[in-house]
Short mmCIF file of C-alpha atoms in Angstrom, two decimals:
data_model
loop_
_atom_site.label_atom_id
_atom_site.label_comp_id
_atom_site.label_asym_id
_atom_site.label_seq_id
_atom_site.Cartn_x
_atom_site.Cartn_y
_atom_site.Cartn_z
CA MET A 1 14.10 -3.80 58.77
CA HIS A 2 11.15 -4.94 60.83
CA THR A 3 10.99 -2.53 63.77
CA SER A 4 9.79 1.07 63.71
CA GLU A 5 13.26 2.11 64.91
CA GLN A 6 14.91 0.43 61.88
CA ILE A 7 12.38 2.01 59.52
CA ASP A 8 13.11 5.44 61.00
CA LYS A 9 16.86 4.82 60.56
CA PHE A 10 16.33 3.81 56.94
CA TYR A 11 14.37 6.97 56.11
CA LYS A 12 16.85 9.17 57.99
CA LEU A 13 19.73 7.65 56.03
CA GLN A 14 17.78 8.03 52.78
CA SER A 15 17.24 11.73 53.52
CA THR A 16 20.99 12.29 52.95
CA LEU A 17 20.57 11.44 49.24
CA SER A 18 19.82 15.00 48.13
CA GLY A 19 23.45 16.03 47.81
CA ARG A 20 24.76 12.78 46.35
CA TRP A 21 22.62 11.37 43.55
CA LYS A 22 22.57 14.12 40.92
CA ASN A 23 26.11 13.82 39.65
CA SER A 24 25.69 10.21 38.61
CA GLU A 25 23.97 10.94 35.29
CA LEU A 26 25.54 14.25 34.32
CA PHE A 27 29.08 14.80 33.17
CA ASP A 28 30.55 16.00 36.42
CA THR A 29 33.89 16.03 38.18
CA ASN A 30 32.57 15.85 41.74
CA GLU A 31 33.44 12.79 43.79
CA ALA A 32 30.87 10.00 44.06
CA ASP A 33 30.95 6.33 45.09
CA ILE A 34 28.11 4.28 43.61
CA VAL A 35 27.35 0.80 44.93
CA ILE A 36 25.39 -1.23 42.35
CA ILE A 37 23.31 -4.10 43.75
CA PRO A 38 21.61 -5.71 40.71
CA SER A 39 19.65 -8.13 42.87
CA LEU A 40 16.38 -9.33 41.36
CA SER A 41 14.63 -9.50 44.70
CA ILE A 42 11.33 -10.81 43.45
CA ASP A 43 9.60 -14.14 43.91
CA GLN A 44 12.29 -16.58 42.79
CA ARG A 45 9.82 -19.15 41.47
CA GLU A 46 8.35 -16.49 39.19
CA MET A 47 11.88 -15.56 38.10
CA LEU A 48 12.49 -19.14 36.96
CA LYS A 49 9.93 -18.62 34.18
CA ILE A 50 12.54 -16.46 32.42
CA ALA A 51 15.27 -18.29 30.51
CA GLY A 52 18.71 -17.34 31.80
CA CYS A 53 17.29 -15.34 34.72
CA GLU A 54 20.50 -15.93 36.70
CA HIS A 55 22.32 -13.64 34.25
CA TYR A 56 19.86 -10.74 34.58
CA GLU A 57 22.18 -9.17 37.15
CA GLU A 58 24.13 -8.06 34.05
CA ARG A 59 21.32 -5.72 32.96
CA LEU A 60 22.65 -2.90 35.16
CA LEU A 61 26.13 -3.06 33.60
CA PHE A 62 25.24 0.08 31.65
CA SER A 63 26.08 1.73 35.00
CA LEU A 64 29.77 1.23 34.20
CA ILE A 65 29.40 4.05 31.67
CA ARG A 66 29.05 6.36 34.71
CA LEU A 67 32.82 5.96 35.08
CA ARG A 68 33.17 8.57 32.32
CA ASN A 69 33.02 10.96 35.28
CA PRO A 70 36.72 10.91 36.23
CA ARG A 71 36.09 11.14 39.99
CA THR A 72 33.32 8.56 40.18
CA ARG A 73 34.12 5.20 41.71
CA LEU A 74 31.84 2.23 41.27
CA ILE A 75 31.37 -1.07 43.09
CA TYR A 76 29.40 -3.73 41.18
CA ILE A 77 28.45 -6.91 43.03
CA THR A 78 27.12 -10.10 41.44
CA SER A 79 26.22 -13.62 42.55
CA MET A 80 28.88 -15.15 40.29
CA PRO A 81 31.97 -13.49 38.74
CA LEU A 82 31.48 -11.75 35.41
CA HIS A 83 33.52 -12.74 32.36
CA PRO A 84 36.46 -10.27 32.00
CA SER A 85 35.71 -9.61 28.32
CA ILE A 86 32.20 -8.41 29.25
CA ILE A 87 33.68 -5.83 31.63
CA ASP A 88 36.27 -4.79 29.06
CA TYR A 89 33.51 -4.34 26.49
CA TYR A 90 31.65 -1.80 28.62
CA LEU A 91 34.76 0.11 29.70
CA GLN A 92 35.86 0.51 26.09
CA LEU A 93 32.58 2.32 25.38
CA LEU A 94 33.60 5.23 27.61
CA PRO A 95 34.08 8.44 25.62
CA GLY A 96 37.32 10.28 26.36
CA ILE A 97 38.41 8.18 29.34
CA PRO A 98 41.49 5.90 29.22
CA PHE A 99 40.51 2.27 29.81
CA SER A 100 43.06 1.84 32.61
CA HIS A 101 41.82 4.95 34.44
CA ALA A 102 38.24 3.67 34.43
CA ARG A 103 39.29 0.14 35.46
CA GLN A 104 41.14 1.46 38.51
CA ARG A 105 37.92 3.11 39.72
CA LEU A 106 35.84 -0.07 39.36
CA LEU A 107 35.67 -2.73 42.06
CA LEU A 108 34.00 -6.00 41.05
CA LEU A 109 32.89 -8.31 43.85
CA SER A 110 31.04 -11.61 43.87
CA THR A 111 29.35 -13.88 46.41
CA TYR A 112 30.36 -17.01 44.42
CA ASP A 113 26.88 -18.31 45.12
CA ASN A 114 24.48 -19.15 42.28
CA SER A 115 21.73 -20.53 44.54
CA LEU A 116 18.11 -19.52 44.03
CA LYS A 117 17.88 -16.56 46.38
CA PRO A 118 18.19 -12.79 45.89
CA LEU A 119 21.73 -11.39 45.61
CA SER A 120 21.06 -8.92 48.45
CA GLN A 121 20.30 -11.81 50.78
CA LYS A 122 23.52 -13.56 49.73
CA ILE A 123 25.55 -10.41 50.51
CA LEU A 124 23.93 -10.08 53.95
CA GLU A 125 24.92 -13.67 54.71
CA ARG A 126 28.60 -12.79 54.17
CA PRO A 127 29.88 -10.41 56.87
CA ARG A 128 33.41 -10.30 55.45
CA LEU A 129 32.06 -9.23 52.06
CA LEU A 130 29.96 -6.55 53.78
CA ALA A 131 33.05 -5.30 55.59
CA ARG A 132 35.00 -5.17 52.33
CA ILE A 133 32.29 -3.10 50.62
CA LYS A 134 32.10 -0.72 53.57
CA LYS A 135 35.87 -0.29 53.62
CA ALA A 136 35.97 0.44 49.88
CA VAL A 137 33.58 3.43 49.88
CA ARG A 138 33.70 6.97 51.18
CA LEU A 139 30.52 6.88 53.23
CA ASP A 140 29.82 10.60 52.95
CA LYS A 141 29.94 10.41 49.12
CA ALA A 142 28.25 7.05 48.54
CA PHE A 143 24.80 5.89 47.56
CA MET A 144 23.35 2.54 46.62
CA VAL A 145 21.44 1.67 43.45
CA CYS A 146 19.40 -1.50 43.01
CA TYR A 147 17.15 -3.24 40.49
CA ASN A 148 14.20 -3.28 42.88
CA SER A 149 13.78 -2.41 46.54
CA THR A 150 12.71 -4.92 49.20
CA LEU A 151 13.49 -5.57 52.87
CA TRP A 152 16.75 -7.20 51.77
CA GLU A 153 18.00 -3.99 50.09
CA ALA A 154 16.81 -1.86 53.01
CA GLU A 155 18.68 -4.04 55.50
CA LEU A 156 21.77 -3.93 53.28
CA SER A 157 21.53 -0.14 53.17
CA LEU A 158 21.47 0.02 56.97
CA LYS A 159 24.29 -2.51 57.43
CA LEU A 160 26.53 -0.57 55.02
CA ASN A 161 25.32 2.84 56.26
CA ILE A 162 24.80 3.86 52.62
CA PRO A 163 21.51 5.49 51.50
CA LEU A 164 19.42 3.57 49.00
CA TYR A 165 18.22 5.53 45.97
CA ALA A 166 14.92 3.68 45.46
CA ALA A 167 11.39 3.59 46.83
CA ALA A 168 11.32 2.23 50.38
CA PRO A 169 10.15 -1.40 50.72
CA ASP A 170 6.92 -0.42 52.50
CA LEU A 171 5.96 1.59 49.38
CA GLN A 172 6.42 -1.26 46.90
CA ILE A 173 2.71 -2.02 47.13
CA TRP A 174 2.19 0.77 44.57
CA GLY A 175 4.11 -1.28 42.02
CA THR A 176 1.89 -4.35 42.32
CA LYS A 177 -1.05 -5.03 39.99
CA SER A 178 -3.66 -4.06 42.62
CA GLY A 179 -1.60 -1.10 43.89
CA SER A 180 -1.26 0.22 40.33
CA ARG A 181 -5.04 0.17 39.92
CA GLN A 182 -5.41 2.17 43.14
CA ILE A 183 -2.92 4.82 41.95
CA PHE A 184 -4.71 5.09 38.58
CA LEU A 185 -8.03 5.53 40.38
CA GLU A 186 -6.66 8.24 42.69
CA SER A 187 -4.91 10.00 39.77
CA GLY A 188 -7.99 10.03 37.56
CA VAL A 189 -6.12 8.02 34.90
CA PRO A 190 -8.15 5.79 32.52
CA HIS A 191 -7.60 2.08 33.17
CA PRO A 192 -9.46 -1.17 32.40
CA ASP A 193 -12.30 -2.38 34.59
CA GLY A 194 -11.06 -4.98 37.03
CA SER A 195 -11.20 -6.46 40.49
CA LYS A 196 -9.85 -5.98 43.95
CA LEU A 197 -7.01 -8.20 45.19
CA VAL A 198 -8.03 -11.74 46.18
CA HIS A 199 -6.09 -14.64 47.66
CA ASN A 200 -7.95 -17.75 46.55
CA SER A 201 -9.34 -19.13 43.30
CA SER A 202 -12.95 -19.15 44.58
CA ASP A 203 -12.94 -15.41 45.15
CA LEU A 204 -11.17 -14.98 41.80
CA ALA A 205 -14.06 -16.76 40.05
CA VAL A 206 -16.54 -14.46 41.81
CA GLU A 207 -14.62 -11.37 40.72
CA ALA A 208 -14.40 -12.64 37.12
CA ALA A 209 -18.17 -13.30 37.04
CA GLU A 210 -18.94 -9.82 38.39
CA LEU A 211 -16.57 -8.24 35.84
CA TRP A 212 -18.35 -10.11 33.03
CA GLU A 213 -21.70 -8.95 34.38
CA ARG A 214 -20.52 -5.33 34.38
CA GLN A 215 -19.27 -5.77 30.80
CA PRO A 216 -21.49 -8.37 29.06
CA THR A 217 -19.71 -7.89 25.69
CA LEU A 218 -16.31 -8.96 27.07
CA LYS A 219 -14.55 -11.60 24.98
CA ARG A 220 -11.54 -12.18 27.22
CA ILE A 221 -10.44 -11.55 30.79
CA VAL A 222 -6.82 -11.22 31.96
CA VAL A 223 -5.91 -13.04 35.17
CA LYS A 224 -2.80 -11.60 36.84
CA LEU A 225 -0.69 -12.68 39.77
CA ASN A 226 -0.32 -9.55 41.87
CA GLU A 227 3.47 -9.73 41.87
CA GLY A 228 3.98 -11.29 38.45
CA PHE A 229 7.06 -10.27 36.49
CA SER A 230 7.43 -9.16 32.86
CA GLY A 231 3.98 -10.50 31.91
CA GLU A 232 5.01 -14.05 32.86
CA GLY A 233 2.42 -14.09 35.68
CA ASN A 234 -0.50 -13.38 33.33
CA ALA A 235 -3.11 -15.74 31.88
CA ILE A 236 -6.07 -15.29 29.53
CA LEU A 237 -9.57 -16.52 30.30
CA ASP A 238 -11.36 -16.92 26.95
CA LEU A 239 -15.10 -16.32 27.39
CA GLN A 240 -16.09 -17.39 23.86
CA PRO A 241 -16.45 -21.12 24.67
CA ILE A 242 -18.82 -20.33 27.56
CA GLN A 243 -21.02 -17.72 25.88
CA GLU A 244 -24.15 -19.68 26.82
CA PHE A 245 -23.41 -18.61 30.42
CA ALA A 246 -23.10 -14.93 29.49
CA PRO A 247 -24.95 -12.34 31.62
CA GLY A 248 -28.68 -12.56 30.99
CA ASN A 249 -28.57 -16.25 30.05
CA THR A 250 -27.94 -17.94 33.41
CA SER A 251 -27.77 -17.21 37.11
CA HIS A 252 -24.82 -15.54 38.87
CA GLU A 253 -24.05 -18.79 40.73
CA GLN A 254 -23.94 -20.84 37.51
CA ARG A 255 -21.63 -18.28 35.94
CA ILE A 256 -19.23 -18.49 38.90
CA LYS A 257 -19.16 -22.29 38.68
CA VAL A 258 -18.47 -22.43 34.94
CA ILE A 259 -15.71 -19.79 35.26
CA SER A 260 -14.18 -21.74 38.13
CA ASP A 261 -14.14 -24.88 35.95
CA ARG A 262 -12.79 -22.84 33.05
CA PHE A 263 -9.71 -21.77 35.08
CA HIS A 264 -8.22 -25.20 34.24
CA TYR A 265 -8.14 -24.09 30.59
CA LEU A 266 -6.50 -20.69 31.10
CA ARG A 267 -4.04 -19.75 28.37
CA PHE A 268 -0.86 -19.03 30.28
CA GLN A 269 1.70 -16.59 28.91
CA ALA A 270 4.64 -18.38 30.54
CA THR A 271 5.67 -21.62 28.85
CA LYS A 272 5.16 -24.77 30.98
CA GLU A 273 2.84 -22.94 33.41
CA THR A 274 -0.16 -24.99 34.64
CA TRP A 275 -3.29 -24.20 36.60
CA ASP A 276 -2.13 -26.51 39.42
CA ASN A 277 1.00 -24.39 39.90
CA PHE A 278 -0.64 -21.03 39.16
CA SER A 279 -3.49 -21.64 41.64
CA GLN A 280 -0.97 -22.48 44.39
CA ARG A 281 0.66 -19.08 43.90
CA ILE A 282 -2.61 -17.14 44.39
CA PRO A 283 -2.67 -17.50 48.24
CA GLU A 284 1.01 -16.42 48.35
CA LEU A 285 1.08 -13.57 45.81
CA GLY A 286 -2.59 -12.61 45.41
CA ALA A 287 -4.33 -12.15 42.06
CA ILE A 288 -6.69 -9.85 40.18
CA VAL A 289 -8.84 -10.07 37.06
CA GLU A 290 -9.04 -7.32 34.46
CA SER A 291 -10.78 -6.65 31.14
CA PHE A 292 -8.74 -7.64 28.10
CA ILE A 293 -8.63 -4.62 25.79
CA GLU A 294 -9.57 -5.59 22.24
CA GLY A 295 -8.69 -3.59 19.12
CA GLU A 296 -7.65 -4.03 15.51
CA ILE A 297 -4.90 -1.37 15.64
CA LYS A 298 -3.46 -1.70 19.11
CA PHE A 299 -0.08 -0.90 20.68
CA SER A 300 1.52 -1.35 24.09
CA PRO A 301 3.56 1.78 24.89
CA SER A 302 5.10 2.80 28.19
CA VAL A 303 6.34 5.94 29.87
CA GLN A 304 9.37 6.04 32.15
CA GLY A 305 9.79 8.64 34.88
CA ARG A 306 11.77 9.43 37.98
CA ILE A 307 11.04 11.01 41.33
CA THR A 308 14.12 12.79 42.68
CA PRO A 309 15.10 13.04 46.35
CA ASN A 310 13.82 16.63 46.09
CA LYS A 311 10.35 15.22 45.18
CA GLU A 312 10.50 16.53 41.61
CA VAL A 313 8.80 14.35 39.00
CA GLU A 314 10.68 13.99 35.70
CA ILE A 315 9.57 12.20 32.54
CA LEU A 316 12.55 10.37 31.07
CA SER A 317 11.24 8.57 28.00
CA THR A 318 8.39 6.88 26.16
CA HIS A 319 8.60 3.56 24.32
CA ASP A 320 6.49 1.28 22.20
CA GLN A 321 6.88 -2.13 23.74
CA ILE A 322 7.47 -5.24 21.66
CA LEU A 323 5.39 -7.99 23.26
CA GLY A 324 5.31 -11.73 22.67
CA GLY A 325 3.77 -14.86 24.12
CA PRO A 326 0.43 -16.44 23.15
CA ASP A 327 -1.56 -13.21 23.64
CA GLY A 328 1.06 -10.45 23.50
CA GLN A 329 1.47 -10.19 27.26
CA ILE A 330 5.20 -10.89 27.67
CA TYR A 331 7.80 -8.12 27.36
CA MET A 332 10.29 -8.88 24.56
CA GLY A 333 11.78 -5.47 23.77
CA CYS A 334 11.00 -1.87 22.88
CA SER A 335 11.48 0.91 20.35
CA PHE A 336 12.24 4.51 21.28
CA PRO A 337 10.48 6.86 21.21
CA ALA A 338 6.80 5.88 21.28
CA ASP A 339 4.65 6.81 18.29
CA GLU A 340 4.26 10.56 17.87
CA LYS A 341 0.48 10.07 17.67
CA TYR A 342 0.23 9.51 21.42
CA ARG A 343 3.62 9.99 23.10
CA VAL A 344 2.92 13.51 24.41
CA GLN A 345 -0.32 12.22 25.97
CA LEU A 346 1.64 9.40 27.60
CA GLN A 347 3.96 11.98 29.15
CA GLU A 348 1.00 13.88 30.60
CA ILE A 349 -0.48 10.73 32.13
CA GLY A 350 2.97 9.71 33.40
CA LEU A 351 3.29 13.05 35.20
CA LYS A 352 -0.08 12.52 36.91
CA VAL A 353 0.94 9.06 38.07
CA GLY A 354 4.39 10.31 39.13
CA LYS A 355 2.91 13.11 41.23
CA LYS A 356 0.60 10.67 43.00
CA LEU A 357 3.52 8.30 43.65
CA ALA A 358 5.57 11.23 44.98
CA GLU A 359 2.71 12.07 47.36
CA LYS A 360 2.93 8.50 48.65
CA GLY A 361 6.67 9.03 49.27
CA THR A 362 8.18 6.91 46.51
CA LEU A 363 11.56 7.66 44.94
CA GLU A 364 13.56 7.04 41.77
CA ARG A 365 12.45 5.03 38.76
CA PHE A 366 8.85 4.31 37.83
CA GLY A 367 7.34 3.02 34.61
CA VAL A 368 3.72 2.95 33.46
CA ASP A 369 2.56 0.43 30.85
CA PHE A 370 -0.41 1.22 28.58
CA VAL A 371 -2.60 -0.21 25.88
CA THR A 372 -3.54 2.24 23.10
CA VAL A 373 -6.28 1.52 20.55
CA ASP A 374 -6.81 3.52 17.36
CA GLN A 375 -10.39 4.83 17.30
CA GLY A 376 -10.00 6.60 13.95
CA ASN A 377 -9.78 10.28 13.04
CA GLY A 378 -6.56 10.64 15.00
CA ASN A 379 -8.14 9.61 18.30
CA TRP A 380 -6.54 7.02 20.55
CA ASP A 381 -8.07 5.28 23.55
CA ILE A 382 -5.25 5.17 26.11
CA GLN A 383 -5.62 2.81 29.08
CA ALA A 384 -3.02 2.51 31.85
CA ILE A 385 -2.31 -1.13 32.69
CA GLU A 386 0.28 -1.25 35.45
CA ILE A 387 3.10 0.54 37.28
CA ASN A 388 6.62 -0.81 37.74
CA LEU A 389 8.43 0.67 40.76
CA ARG A 390 11.79 -0.69 39.67
CA LYS A 391 14.20 -0.62 36.81
CA GLY A 392 12.49 -2.33 33.90
CA GLY A 393 13.19 -3.50 30.38
CA THR A 394 13.21 0.08 29.08
CA THR A 395 15.63 1.40 31.74
CA HIS A 396 18.93 0.05 30.50
CA PRO A 397 18.55 0.91 26.78
CA PHE A 398 17.55 4.50 27.53
CA MET A 399 20.28 4.98 30.14
CA THR A 400 22.80 3.46 27.72
CA LEU A 401 21.81 6.05 25.10
CA LYS A 402 21.86 8.90 27.63
CA LEU A 403 25.21 8.04 29.16
CA LEU A 404 26.92 7.37 25.80
CA THR A 405 25.73 10.52 24.04
CA ASN A 406 25.47 12.93 26.98
CA GLY A 407 22.23 14.13 25.40
CA LYS A 408 18.84 15.36 26.64
CA TYR A 409 15.22 14.35 26.40
CA ASP A 410 12.92 17.05 25.02
CA LEU A 411 9.46 17.02 26.62
CA SER A 412 7.92 19.23 23.93
CA THR A 413 8.61 16.68 21.18
CA GLY A 414 9.19 13.48 23.14
CA LEU A 415 12.51 13.08 21.29
CA PHE A 416 16.03 12.57 22.62
CA TYR A 417 18.78 14.79 21.21
CA SER A 418 22.50 14.01 21.45
CA LYS A 419 24.94 16.73 22.47
CA HIS A 420 25.32 17.38 18.72
CA GLN A 421 21.56 18.11 18.58
CA LYS A 422 20.78 15.01 16.52
CA PRO A 423 17.56 13.15 17.39
CA LYS A 424 18.30 9.54 18.35
CA TYR A 425 16.21 6.41 17.98
CA TYR A 426 16.70 2.81 19.00
CA ILE A 427 15.29 -0.70 19.08
CA ALA A 428 16.20 -2.84 22.10
CA THR A 429 15.53 -6.37 23.29
CA ASP A 430 16.36 -8.65 26.21
CA ASN A 431 15.09 -11.67 24.32
CA LEU A 432 17.06 -12.34 21.16
CA GLN A 433 17.12 -16.10 21.64
CA LYS A 434 17.86 -18.85 19.10
CA ASP A 435 19.05 -22.43 19.56
CA ASN A 436 21.89 -21.96 17.08
CA TYR A 437 23.37 -19.19 19.26
CA ARG A 438 24.00 -21.69 22.07
CA GLY A 439 27.67 -22.37 22.63
CA LEU A 440 28.82 -18.88 21.62
CA LEU A 441 31.27 -17.65 24.27
CA PRO A 442 31.60 -13.95 25.18
CA ASN A 443 34.94 -13.89 23.32
CA ASP A 444 33.28 -15.37 20.23
CA LEU A 445 30.75 -12.55 20.32
CA MET A 446 33.58 -9.99 20.62
CA ASP A 447 35.24 -11.50 17.52
CA ILE A 448 31.99 -11.21 15.57
CA ILE A 449 31.37 -7.64 16.77
CA ALA A 450 34.89 -6.57 15.76
CA HIS A 451 34.93 -8.39 12.39
CA TYR A 452 31.61 -6.97 11.21
CA ARG A 453 32.00 -3.59 12.94
CA LEU A 454 28.74 -4.00 14.85
CA HIS A 455 29.89 -2.03 17.87
CA PHE A 456 28.64 1.42 18.87
CA ASP A 457 30.62 4.15 17.11
CA SER A 458 31.08 7.16 19.40
CA GLY A 459 31.92 9.31 16.36
CA THR A 460 28.59 8.81 14.58
CA GLU A 461 26.76 7.88 17.81
CA THR A 462 25.18 4.94 16.02
CA GLY A 463 25.57 1.18 16.29
CA THR A 464 24.71 -1.56 18.76
CA VAL A 465 25.41 -2.00 22.46
CA PHE A 466 25.13 -5.60 23.65
CA HIS A 467 24.05 -6.89 27.06
CA LEU A 468 23.12 -10.20 28.76
CA MET A 469 26.22 -11.66 27.14
CA GLY A 470 26.55 -14.19 29.98
CA CYS A 471 23.27 -15.79 28.76
CA LEU A 472 24.62 -16.55 25.32
CA SER A 473 26.53 -19.81 25.66
CA GLN A 474 24.04 -21.80 27.75
CA PHE A 475 20.72 -20.29 26.67
CA GLY A 476 21.43 -18.88 23.20
CA LYS A 477 20.02 -15.61 24.51
CA LEU A 478 21.31 -12.06 24.11
CA GLY A 479 20.22 -8.48 24.67
CA LEU A 480 21.01 -5.53 22.43
CA THR A 481 20.24 -1.86 21.86
CA SER A 482 20.60 -0.66 18.26
CA ILE A 483 20.89 3.13 18.01
CA GLY A 484 20.34 5.16 14.83
CA ASP A 485 19.64 8.67 13.56
CA SER A 486 16.19 7.59 12.35
CA PRO A 487 13.74 4.82 13.24
CA GLN A 488 14.58 3.09 9.96
CA GLN A 489 18.32 3.25 10.55
CA ALA A 490 17.90 1.81 14.07
CA GLU A 491 15.81 -1.02 12.63
CA ASP A 492 18.35 -1.67 9.86
CA ILE A 493 21.21 -1.84 12.38
CA TYR A 494 19.16 -4.19 14.58
CA ASN A 495 18.32 -6.48 11.64
CA THR A 496 21.93 -6.49 10.47
CA VAL A 497 23.09 -7.77 13.88
CA ILE A 498 20.57 -10.61 13.75
CA ALA A 499 21.50 -11.49 10.16
CA VAL A 500 25.21 -11.60 11.07
CA LEU A 501 24.63 -13.76 14.17
CA ASP A 502 22.44 -16.12 12.15
CA GLN A 503 25.11 -16.39 9.44
CA GLU A 504 27.93 -16.89 11.97
CA THR A 505 26.12 -19.69 13.80
CA THR A 506 25.15 -21.85 10.83
CA GLN A 507 26.80 -25.26 10.88
CA LYS A 508 28.51 -24.68 7.51
CA HIS A 509 29.99 -21.34 8.60
CA CYS A 510 31.31 -22.75 11.90
CA HIS A 511 33.00 -25.59 9.99
CA GLU A 512 34.71 -23.08 7.67
CA ILE A 513 36.08 -21.13 10.66
CA LEU A 514 37.62 -24.29 12.13
CA THR A 515 39.22 -25.43 8.86
CA ASP A 516 40.41 -22.10 7.45
CA HIS A 517 42.02 -20.35 10.43
CA ASN A 518 45.05 -20.76 12.64
CA PHE A 519 44.65 -20.03 16.32
CA PHE A 520 47.46 -18.79 18.55
CA ILE A 521 47.78 -19.60 22.22
CA GLY A 522 50.74 -17.81 23.73
CA GLU A 523 53.72 -18.50 21.44
CA ASN A 524 52.40 -21.81 20.10
CA GLU A 525 50.47 -22.15 16.85
CA TYR A 526 47.71 -24.72 16.63
CA SER A 527 46.28 -25.50 13.19
CA TYR A 528 42.84 -26.96 12.82
#
């Protein structure tokens, strides 16, 4: 999609979304064909910083719950085939729909290509696969959903003649670090002092020096790759060791030089990252510097919203993010909802940002990350940090809850109520990772879930929904969303899952399983 004619075609096709998208999240009997393209079309070298990134195409498998609508058909495409038990797991979550009926309306396709390139690109390189997708859908009832929107997804949309429900690729600038700062500025939303976008380390040192001069009491500065992912593209510049070069002590030129030298000692949030590699990415991706927000009582919440094809801005949820890494910059998981002390304020700021994004022409999912600092007496300093114009780590747990319970989010309280009018809470993670989990197959996990009754119970609407199961055997990594009727119950369910997995993967316990059980394969019994 490089010519103005192609861009016009894309927007014209996208304008047909209005009558198609709405039924996908409500219980509805209208016909719809949804094509799920879970391509992580971001810089692939940045993706490699995430363990098991090749399995992150599984994060949109919550979409299979949309098959509860009896006249919805779904096509889900992946780089490599998904394990059958993973698909069975999701289809068995469907309330009130026979498994076989749902399975008949699901078409799973794969490129059989695990190379390091976006899935959308792989699909475009396979004309027969494209033809098969096109043949499988009713074009007047279809729309395409993706993880994030780039030129690859736009070209795929045009080749299939299916509208893409996502912000157009030329609008993705508003989801970068520098673009986010521009939106915050135009929206009048509080955000940390920072720099313009630069493309070399010399200019970055100048911007860092000027930021320090504007804020002489700064202790730390955050350095961010403009298109970093999940906090993995962030680094911390500690100013404490170079306090003798603080504003007022030395010249501007000396300060720039010492900061430039100090870049070699940045504290990177991604493991194994080095300045040599990081500095090479700056000309390609761009970078900014930003004040690090200090605070004794500090949280990292987010708000999730959506811009509909009718240009309406909706707030979907708020979360408190669980962050890890050396300086709490890497997304590990979240709890829903965000703290009542500030969640209504987050909604208000999210609406401001959403309206500005809608003015720019963006569509579908957006998330805004914040840092909140307790200032005492019930006052919170709330600073917007960045915008994500894609499905993020908080998308799949919230959509899992919404689709399973058929409930509604209440803006007045910031709570989610099931159809039985019970408030619901959850804790979710993409990063439950332990060495002793390595070697667990998807079927092993299913055995554990069944034996300990860890699965989501549609009667009580509590329990755990698992994801990223394909990561488990090789990387010892798993995702889960633990849903309860109170924050404490959600936490208890979450901790129970971890305790069970830890117990089941101890060497002693595995030995007992092998010596105490008989296993059946077909009609033959094998004793171990």
